[in-house]
Amino acid sequence: MARVVVVGGGFAGLSAAARLAKLRHEVILIERADELGGRLRGFRWDDHVWQLYPETVTLPGVFRDLFRKSGRQLDRVLDLAPAPPRRHVFVRGRRRDVLDLPFGMRGDQSAAIEQAFGADQWSPWVDSLAPRWDALRRRVLDEVYDGVLEPGYRRQIRPRRSLRRVARRELRDRRLRSLVLDAASLEGDDPMHTPGVTAVWHYVERNFGRWSFDGGLPALADALARRMGERKVDLRMTTTATDVRRGPAGRLIGVETDAGPVDADVVVWCAPDLPSSTPEPALVRRIPAPRTLLTLSEDPGILDDMVLHAERPVRVWRSGPSHWVVENRAGGDALDALAEGGLRWRGLVESRRDLAPRELVLLGHDGWAWRGWHATAERPGSDTRGGLFFAGAHAHPGTSLEMIGLATAAIATHLGEVPRR
Ligand SMILES: Cc1cc2nc3c(=O)[nH]c(=O)nc-3n(C[C@H](O)[C@H](O)[C@H](O)COP(=O)(O)OP(=O)(O)OC[C@H]3O[C@@H](n4cnc5c(N)ncnc54)[C@H](O)[C@@H]3O)c2cc1C
């Protein structure tokens, strides 16, 4: 039996711990806070829990697989419901084009695009992403990725071809191009330096849909926290891990914490701060866009998720009955940015809080920018032979819950099951 120490009890740590405990490893989870869930718990302000990212997920299979392979099935614990379309408003001078893009069905997306733009250039392009998604999933996401791409995969994934180049070459319609490029900008990536293969996200959303958890992400955190008890994970709360410990010949022997050393054969590091002895990767930090939290006096009557494609994109989503979050890459005042897209909300605002990038970084909302799949080896990657693995928003393959779920699934597959005695 391997003794596994998981550092951090956010979605990454909880999903890693649940899977590994079910595979009969002895799992200890070290969490700095007095509550499990990390950012799934949202941000508390003004008697409300705000989600600083839109709350929906794609790839529902990642979540179903996690629950199935760690105990009771997801649908016996939590409901997943399909999310409504996302509204895209394209601003050019005085002109506003509106597209309500549904998820999950090719026919529905095609009809929406035809209705908005007259012709559907989008669906055949999204179809063409299928082999790239397949290659990515197989070689980069379903395994603990070692930074090496064989020629066949390299041809599909083309690490050095930028997203901007892909969008410019493959999409003629300016609005569709901005739909693709703005999705990356909103994540904090520069489309010039983001690998084109990340466009597969549009294929994923279309084919697998977007979904929301009944009770939101805190309900997901509660369900996973319960699973820690069911799987007898040894929880060490209010404990901060600072580094990994190595013995003779550099062999990993545990972690260092503020409550003393903890022995381990394997460490899965799921906290945003790297172990102090791990060198910082030579990559740029992603700077989050400012967020503005708004409580409105009446329902503004828009879809729950909207992107405004102006010179720089703005995204706005519902985070409660009368609560909205604005992610504002455009800079300036968020309400002015919204007014550009026709949302004149100034008179409706009951309370408001602006979160600057610096505050968001302090809350742990930064990350590493993508500079190509080849660069993932420089990111905090996994030292598979040495028994040190990284997962979570700050590790390969990225920040969204689906990517984190795939990373912990790959680690569990890599470590395998402990044979019954
Ligand atoms: C740039 C960026 C973009 C994002 N984009 C998306 C997105 O598109 N969609 C989406 O759904 N989410 C997004 N997120 C949010 C993020 O993926 C989710 O909120 C997710 O829940 C993060 O899970 P995690 O476990 O990696 O980290 P966290 O939820 O932050 O959990 C880390 C846990 O570790 C604990 N901890 C920290 N340091 C230590 C330590 N030294 N020792 C012990 N415990 C420690 C913390 O208390 C916390 O509980 C984004 C995040 C970033 C940074």
Coordinates of C-alpha atoms and ligand atoms in Angstrom, one line a residue:
M1 CA 0.0 0.0 0.0
A2 CA 1.3 3.4 -0.9
R3 CA 1.0 6.2 1.7
V4 CA -0.2 9.2 -0.3
V5 CA -0.2 12.7 1.0
V6 CA -2.5 15.1 -0.8
V7 CA -1.7 18.8 -0.2
G8 CA -4.8 21.1 -0.5
G9 CA -8.5 20.3 -0.2
G10 CA -9.9 22.2 -3.1
F11 CA -11.5 20.4 -6.1
A12 CA -8.1 19.0 -7.1
G13 CA -7.2 17.7 -3.7
L14 CA -10.6 16.3 -3.0
S15 CA -10.9 14.5 -6.3
A16 CA -7.4 13.1 -6.1
A17 CA -7.9 11.9 -2.5
A18 CA -11.3 10.3 -3.2
R19 CA -10.0 8.4 -6.2
L20 CA -6.8 7.2 -4.5
A21 CA -8.5 6.1 -1.3
K22 CA -11.0 4.0 -3.4
L23 CA -7.9 2.4 -5.0
R24 CA -7.0 1.4 -1.5
H25 CA -4.1 3.8 -1.0
E26 CA -3.7 5.2 2.5
V27 CA -4.5 8.9 2.0
I28 CA -3.7 11.8 4.2
L29 CA -5.1 15.2 3.1
I30 CA -3.5 18.4 4.4
E31 CA -5.6 21.5 4.2
R32 CA -4.6 25.0 5.4
A33 CA -8.2 26.2 6.0
D34 CA -10.7 24.9 8.5
E35 CA -13.1 23.9 5.7
L36 CA -12.7 21.7 2.6
G37 CA -13.6 22.9 -0.9
G38 CA -11.2 25.7 -1.6
R39 CA -12.6 28.0 -4.3
L40 CA -15.6 25.8 -4.9
R41 CA -16.9 27.6 -1.8
G42 CA -16.9 30.9 -3.7
F43 CA -16.2 34.4 -2.3
R44 CA -18.3 35.7 0.6
W45 CA -19.3 39.3 0.6
D46 CA -22.5 41.2 1.5
D47 CA -24.2 38.1 3.0
H48 CA -23.8 36.3 -0.3
V49 CA -21.5 33.7 -1.8
W50 CA -20.2 34.9 -5.2
Q51 CA -18.7 32.6 -7.8
L52 CA -15.8 34.4 -9.4
Y53 CA -16.0 32.1 -12.5
P54 CA -19.2 31.1 -14.3
E55 CA -20.5 28.1 -12.5
T56 CA -21.2 25.7 -15.3
V57 CA -19.0 22.8 -16.4
T58 CA -18.6 20.8 -19.6
L59 CA -17.5 17.2 -20.0
P60 CA -20.0 15.9 -17.5
G61 CA -18.4 12.4 -17.9
V62 CA -15.4 13.7 -15.9
F63 CA -17.6 14.3 -12.8
R64 CA -19.7 11.2 -13.3
D65 CA -16.5 9.1 -13.5
L66 CA -15.1 10.7 -10.4
F67 CA -18.2 9.9 -8.3
R68 CA -18.6 6.4 -9.8
K69 CA -14.9 5.5 -9.2
S70 CA -14.9 6.8 -5.7
G71 CA -18.2 5.4 -4.3
R72 CA -21.8 6.2 -5.1
Q73 CA -22.8 7.5 -8.5
L74 CA -23.1 11.3 -9.1
D75 CA -26.9 11.2 -9.9
R76 CA -27.5 9.6 -6.5
V77 CA -25.7 12.5 -4.8
L78 CA -26.2 15.6 -6.9
D79 CA -28.3 16.6 -9.9
L80 CA -26.6 18.0 -13.0
A81 CA -28.9 20.1 -15.3
P82 CA -28.1 21.4 -18.8
A83 CA -27.2 25.1 -18.8
P84 CA -29.1 27.6 -21.0
P85 CA -27.3 29.2 -24.1
R86 CA -24.6 31.7 -23.7
R87 CA -25.4 35.1 -25.2
H88 CA -22.7 36.7 -27.4
V89 CA -23.1 40.4 -28.2
F90 CA -20.7 41.6 -31.0
V91 CA -20.2 45.4 -30.9
R92 CA -18.9 47.3 -33.9
G93 CA -19.5 51.0 -33.9
R94 CA -23.2 51.4 -33.4
R95 CA -24.0 47.9 -34.6
R96 CA -24.8 45.1 -32.2
D97 CA -25.2 41.5 -33.4
V98 CA -26.6 39.1 -30.9
L99 CA -26.0 35.3 -30.9
D100 CA -27.5 33.0 -28.3
L101 CA -25.3 30.0 -28.6
P102 CA -26.7 26.7 -27.2
F103 CA -24.5 23.8 -26.1
G104 CA -24.7 20.1 -26.5
M105 CA -26.4 19.8 -30.0
R106 CA -24.9 20.5 -33.4
G107 CA -28.3 21.1 -34.9
D108 CA -29.3 23.7 -32.3
Q109 CA -26.0 25.5 -32.6
S110 CA -26.3 25.5 -36.4
A111 CA -29.8 26.9 -36.3
A112 CA -28.8 29.6 -33.8
I113 CA -25.9 30.7 -36.1
E114 CA -28.0 30.8 -39.2
Q115 CA -30.7 32.8 -37.4
A116 CA -28.1 35.3 -36.2
F117 CA -25.7 35.5 -39.2
G118 CA -27.6 34.1 -42.1
A119 CA -25.1 31.3 -42.9
D120 CA -23.4 28.7 -40.7
Q121 CA -19.6 28.8 -41.1
W122 CA -19.2 27.7 -37.4
S123 CA -20.5 24.1 -37.4
P124 CA -18.2 22.7 -40.1
W125 CA -15.3 24.4 -38.4
V126 CA -16.2 22.9 -35.1
D127 CA -16.5 19.5 -36.7
S128 CA -13.0 19.9 -38.0
L129 CA -11.7 20.1 -34.4
A130 CA -12.7 16.5 -33.7
P131 CA -9.3 14.8 -34.5
R132 CA -7.4 17.5 -32.5
W133 CA -9.6 16.9 -29.5
D134 CA -9.1 13.2 -29.8
A135 CA -5.3 13.5 -30.0
L136 CA -5.3 15.9 -27.1
R137 CA -7.5 13.8 -24.9
R138 CA -5.5 10.6 -25.6
R139 CA -2.0 11.9 -25.4
V140 CA -2.1 14.9 -23.1
L141 CA -5.2 14.7 -20.9
D142 CA -5.8 11.0 -20.2
E143 CA -2.3 10.3 -19.1
V144 CA 0.2 12.0 -16.8
Y145 CA 1.7 14.1 -19.5
D146 CA 5.5 14.0 -19.8
G147 CA 5.9 16.9 -22.2
V148 CA 6.8 14.6 -25.1
L149 CA 4.6 14.5 -28.3
E150 CA 5.2 11.8 -30.9
P151 CA 5.1 12.9 -34.5
G152 CA 1.5 11.7 -35.1
Y153 CA 0.1 13.6 -32.2
R154 CA 2.4 16.6 -32.9
R155 CA 0.7 16.9 -36.4
Q156 CA -2.7 17.2 -34.8
I157 CA -1.8 19.2 -31.8
R158 CA 0.8 21.5 -33.5
P159 CA 2.1 23.1 -30.3
R160 CA 3.6 26.1 -31.9
R161 CA 0.6 27.2 -34.0
S162 CA -1.0 30.0 -32.2
L163 CA -4.7 30.4 -31.5
R164 CA -4.7 33.7 -33.3
R165 CA -3.2 32.1 -36.4
V166 CA -5.8 29.3 -36.3
A167 CA -8.7 31.7 -35.9
R168 CA -7.4 34.0 -38.7
R169 CA -6.8 31.2 -41.1
E170 CA -9.8 29.0 -40.4
L171 CA -12.6 31.4 -39.8
R172 CA -13.7 34.1 -42.3
D173 CA -16.4 35.7 -40.2
R174 CA -15.0 38.4 -38.0
R175 CA -17.6 37.7 -35.3
L176 CA -16.7 34.0 -35.1
R177 CA -13.0 34.9 -34.9
S178 CA -13.6 37.2 -32.0
L179 CA -15.7 34.5 -30.3
V180 CA -12.7 32.2 -30.4
L181 CA -10.0 34.8 -29.5
D182 CA -12.0 36.4 -26.7
A183 CA -12.6 33.1 -25.0
A184 CA -8.8 32.9 -24.5
S185 CA -8.4 36.6 -23.6
L186 CA -11.0 36.2 -20.9
E187 CA -9.0 33.3 -19.4
G188 CA -6.0 35.7 -19.2
D189 CA -4.2 34.2 -22.2
D190 CA -2.7 36.1 -25.1
P191 CA -4.1 34.4 -28.3
M192 CA -0.7 35.1 -29.9
H193 CA 1.0 32.8 -27.5
T194 CA -1.8 30.4 -26.8
P195 CA -1.6 27.1 -28.7
G196 CA -4.3 26.9 -31.5
V197 CA -5.3 23.5 -30.3
T198 CA -7.1 25.1 -27.3
A199 CA -9.9 26.0 -29.8
V200 CA -11.0 22.4 -29.2
W201 CA -12.9 23.8 -26.2
H202 CA -15.6 24.9 -28.6
Y203 CA -15.9 21.4 -29.9
V204 CA -16.1 20.1 -26.3
E205 CA -18.9 22.6 -25.3
R206 CA -20.9 21.8 -28.4
N207 CA -20.6 18.0 -28.1
F208 CA -20.7 17.5 -24.4
G209 CA -22.9 20.5 -23.4
R210 CA -22.6 22.7 -20.4
W211 CA -24.1 21.7 -17.1
S212 CA -24.7 23.1 -13.7
F213 CA -24.8 21.4 -10.3
D214 CA -28.0 21.7 -8.3
G215 CA -26.9 23.8 -5.3
G216 CA -24.0 25.2 -7.3
L217 CA -20.3 24.5 -6.7
P218 CA -20.6 24.5 -2.9
A219 CA -22.9 21.5 -3.2
L220 CA -20.1 19.8 -5.2
A221 CA -17.7 20.7 -2.4
D222 CA -20.1 19.2 0.2
A223 CA -20.6 16.0 -1.7
L224 CA -16.8 15.5 -2.1
A225 CA -16.2 16.5 1.6
R226 CA -18.7 13.7 2.6
R227 CA -16.8 11.3 0.4
M228 CA -13.6 12.0 2.4
G229 CA -15.4 10.5 5.4
E230 CA -16.8 7.5 3.4
R231 CA -13.4 6.7 2.1
K232 CA -11.7 7.2 5.5
V233 CA -9.3 9.8 4.2
D234 CA -7.2 11.1 7.2
L235 CA -7.9 14.9 7.2
R236 CA -5.3 17.2 8.7
M237 CA -7.1 20.6 8.8
T238 CA -5.6 24.0 9.6
T239 CA -2.2 22.6 8.6
T240 CA 0.0 24.2 6.0
A241 CA 2.4 22.2 3.9
T242 CA 5.6 24.1 2.9
D243 CA 7.8 21.7 1.0
V244 CA 8.4 18.1 0.1
R245 CA 11.0 16.1 2.0
R246 CA 13.6 14.0 0.3
G247 CA 15.9 11.4 1.8
P248 CA 19.2 10.0 0.6
A249 CA 19.6 10.0 -3.2
G250 CA 16.8 12.6 -3.5
R251 CA 14.1 10.0 -2.8
L252 CA 10.8 11.6 -1.8
I253 CA 9.9 10.7 1.8
G254 CA 7.1 13.1 2.8
V255 CA 6.1 16.7 3.2
E256 CA 7.1 19.4 5.6
T257 CA 4.2 21.2 7.4
D258 CA 3.8 23.8 10.1
A259 CA 2.7 21.0 12.4
G260 CA 5.8 18.9 11.7
P261 CA 6.9 16.3 9.0
V262 CA 4.4 13.8 7.5
D263 CA 5.8 10.7 5.9
A264 CA 4.7 9.7 2.4
D265 CA 5.7 7.4 -0.6
V266 CA 3.8 9.7 -3.0
V267 CA 2.8 13.3 -2.8
V268 CA 0.0 14.9 -4.9
W269 CA 0.5 18.6 -4.6
C270 CA -2.8 20.4 -5.2
A271 CA -2.2 23.8 -3.6
P272 CA -1.5 27.0 -5.5
D273 CA 1.9 27.7 -3.8
L274 CA 4.6 25.3 -5.1
P275 CA 6.8 23.4 -2.6
S276 CA 9.5 25.8 -1.6
S277 CA 12.3 23.7 -3.2
T278 CA 10.5 23.5 -6.6
P279 CA 11.8 26.1 -9.0
E280 CA 9.3 28.6 -10.4
P281 CA 8.5 27.7 -14.0
A282 CA 9.9 30.0 -16.5
L283 CA 6.6 31.2 -17.7
V284 CA 4.5 34.3 -17.4
R285 CA 1.8 34.6 -14.8
R286 CA -1.8 34.9 -16.0
I287 CA -3.2 38.1 -14.6
P288 CA -6.9 37.9 -13.8
A289 CA -9.3 40.5 -15.2
P290 CA -11.0 42.7 -12.6
R291 CA -14.3 41.5 -11.2
T292 CA -17.2 43.7 -10.2
L293 CA -19.9 42.1 -7.9
L294 CA -23.3 43.7 -8.4
T295 CA -26.6 43.2 -6.6
L296 CA -29.5 44.5 -8.7
S297 CA -32.9 45.7 -7.5
E298 CA -34.7 43.8 -10.3
D299 CA -34.0 41.0 -12.8
P300 CA -32.3 42.5 -15.9
G301 CA -33.9 39.9 -18.1
I302 CA -30.8 38.6 -19.8
L303 CA -29.4 35.1 -20.1
D304 CA -27.4 33.9 -17.1
D305 CA -24.1 34.0 -19.1
M306 CA -23.1 36.7 -21.5
V307 CA -20.0 37.8 -23.4
L308 CA -19.7 41.2 -24.8
H309 CA -17.2 41.2 -27.8
A310 CA -16.0 44.8 -28.0
E311 CA -12.4 45.9 -28.5
R312 CA -11.6 43.9 -25.4
P313 CA -14.1 41.3 -24.1
V314 CA -16.4 41.6 -21.0
R315 CA -18.2 38.7 -19.5
V316 CA -21.1 38.8 -17.1
W317 CA -22.9 36.0 -15.3
R318 CA -25.5 35.4 -12.7
S319 CA -24.2 34.3 -9.3
G320 CA -27.4 34.3 -7.3
P321 CA -31.1 35.5 -7.6
S322 CA -30.2 39.2 -8.0
H323 CA -26.4 38.8 -8.0
W324 CA -24.1 39.3 -11.1
V325 CA -20.4 39.2 -11.7
V326 CA -18.7 41.3 -14.4
E327 CA -15.3 40.1 -15.6
N328 CA -13.9 43.2 -17.3
R329 CA -10.9 42.9 -19.6
A330 CA -12.0 46.2 -21.3
G331 CA -10.7 48.2 -18.3
G332 CA -12.4 51.3 -17.0
D333 CA -15.7 51.2 -15.1
A334 CA -17.6 47.9 -15.4
L335 CA -20.9 49.6 -15.7
D336 CA -19.7 51.7 -18.6
A337 CA -18.3 48.5 -20.3
L338 CA -21.7 46.9 -19.9
A339 CA -23.5 49.9 -21.3
E340 CA -21.5 49.5 -24.5
G341 CA -23.3 46.2 -25.0
G342 CA -26.7 47.7 -24.2
L343 CA -26.9 46.8 -20.5
R344 CA -27.7 50.1 -18.8
W345 CA -27.7 48.8 -15.2
R346 CA -26.5 51.9 -13.3
G347 CA -30.0 52.6 -12.0
L348 CA -30.5 49.0 -10.9
V349 CA -27.4 48.7 -8.7
E350 CA -28.1 48.2 -5.0
S351 CA -24.6 47.2 -3.9
R352 CA -21.3 46.9 -5.7
R353 CA -17.8 45.7 -5.0
D354 CA -14.8 46.0 -7.4
L355 CA -12.1 43.4 -7.1
A356 CA -8.8 44.5 -8.6
P357 CA -6.4 42.0 -10.2
R358 CA -4.1 42.5 -7.2
E359 CA -6.8 41.4 -4.7
L360 CA -7.7 38.5 -7.0
V361 CA -4.1 37.3 -7.0
L362 CA -4.0 37.5 -3.2
L363 CA -7.1 35.3 -3.2
G364 CA -5.2 32.8 -5.3
H365 CA -6.7 33.6 -8.7
D366 CA -3.6 33.8 -10.8
G367 CA -2.1 31.0 -12.9
W368 CA 0.5 30.2 -15.5
A369 CA 0.0 31.3 -19.1
W370 CA 0.2 28.7 -21.8
R371 CA 3.1 29.0 -24.2
G372 CA 2.6 25.8 -26.1
W373 CA 2.1 22.2 -25.0
H374 CA 5.9 21.7 -25.3
A375 CA 6.2 24.2 -22.4
T376 CA 4.2 22.1 -20.0
A377 CA 7.3 20.3 -19.1
E378 CA 8.6 23.6 -17.7
R379 CA 5.4 24.2 -15.8
P380 CA 5.0 22.6 -12.5
G381 CA 4.7 19.1 -13.9
S382 CA 4.8 15.7 -12.4
D383 CA 8.0 13.9 -11.4
T384 CA 6.4 10.5 -11.9
R385 CA 9.4 8.4 -11.0
G386 CA 10.1 10.5 -7.9
G387 CA 6.6 10.2 -6.7
L388 CA 5.6 13.9 -6.9
F389 CA 2.5 14.9 -8.8
F390 CA 0.9 18.2 -9.3
A391 CA -2.8 18.9 -10.1
G392 CA -5.1 21.8 -9.8
A393 CA -5.8 25.3 -11.3
H394 CA -2.0 26.1 -11.1
A395 CA -0.8 22.9 -12.7
H396 CA -1.0 21.1 -16.0
P397 CA -3.3 21.0 -17.9
G398 CA -5.1 24.0 -16.6
T399 CA -7.6 25.9 -14.6
S400 CA -11.1 24.7 -15.3
L401 CA -12.8 22.1 -13.2
E402 CA -12.9 19.6 -16.1
M403 CA -9.2 19.9 -16.7
I404 CA -8.5 19.5 -13.0
G405 CA -10.8 16.4 -12.9
L406 CA -8.9 14.9 -15.9
A407 CA -5.6 15.5 -14.2
T408 CA -6.5 13.7 -11.0
A409 CA -8.1 10.9 -13.0
A410 CA -4.8 10.5 -14.9
I411 CA -2.8 10.5 -11.7
A412 CA -5.0 7.8 -10.2
T413 CA -4.7 5.7 -13.3
H414 CA -0.9 6.1 -13.2
L415 CA -0.7 5.0 -9.6
G416 CA -3.2 2.2 -10.0
E417 CA -4.9 0.0 -7.5
V418 CA -3.4 -1.5 -4.4
P419 CA -3.9 -5.3 -4.6
R420 CA -6.2 -6.8 -1.9
R421 CA -4.4 -8.6 0.8
Ligands
LIG1 C1 -6.4 31.8 -14.1 C2 -7.6 30.9 -13.6 C3 -8.6 30.7 -14.5 C4 -9.7 29.9 -14.0 N1 -10.7 29.6 -14.9 C5 -11.6 28.8 -14.5 C6 -12.6 28.4 -15.4 O1 -12.5 28.8 -16.6 N2 -13.6 27.6 -15.0 C7 -13.7 27.2 -13.7 O2 -14.6 26.5 -13.4 N3 -12.8 27.6 -12.8 C8 -11.8 28.4 -13.2 N4 -10.9 28.8 -12.3 C9 -11.1 28.5 -10.9 C10 -10.5 27.2 -10.4 O3 -10.2 26.3 -11.3 C11 -11.6 26.5 -9.5 O4 -12.1 27.4 -8.6 C12 -11.1 25.2 -8.8 O5 -12.0 25.0 -7.7 C13 -9.7 25.3 -8.2 O6 -9.4 24.1 -7.6 P1 -8.0 23.8 -6.9 O7 -8.2 22.6 -6.0 O8 -7.0 23.8 -8.0 O9 -7.6 25.1 -6.1 P2 -8.4 25.8 -4.8 O10 -9.8 25.7 -4.9 O11 -7.7 27.1 -4.7 O12 -7.9 24.8 -3.6 C14 -6.6 24.9 -3.0 C15 -6.7 24.5 -1.6 O13 -5.4 24.3 -1.0 C16 -5.4 24.9 0.2 N5 -4.0 25.3 0.4 C17 -3.4 26.4 -0.2 N6 -2.1 26.4 0.2 C18 -1.9 25.3 1.0 C19 -0.8 24.8 1.7 N7 0.4 25.3 1.6 N8 -1.0 23.7 2.5 C20 -2.2 23.1 2.6 N9 -3.3 23.6 2.0 C21 -3.1 24.6 1.2 C22 -6.4 26.1 0.1 O14 -6.8 26.5 1.4 C23 -7.5 25.5 -0.7 O15 -8.4 24.8 0.0 C24 -9.8 29.5 -12.7 C25 -8.7 29.7 -11.8 C26 -7.6 30.4 -12.3 C27 -6.5 30.6 -11.3

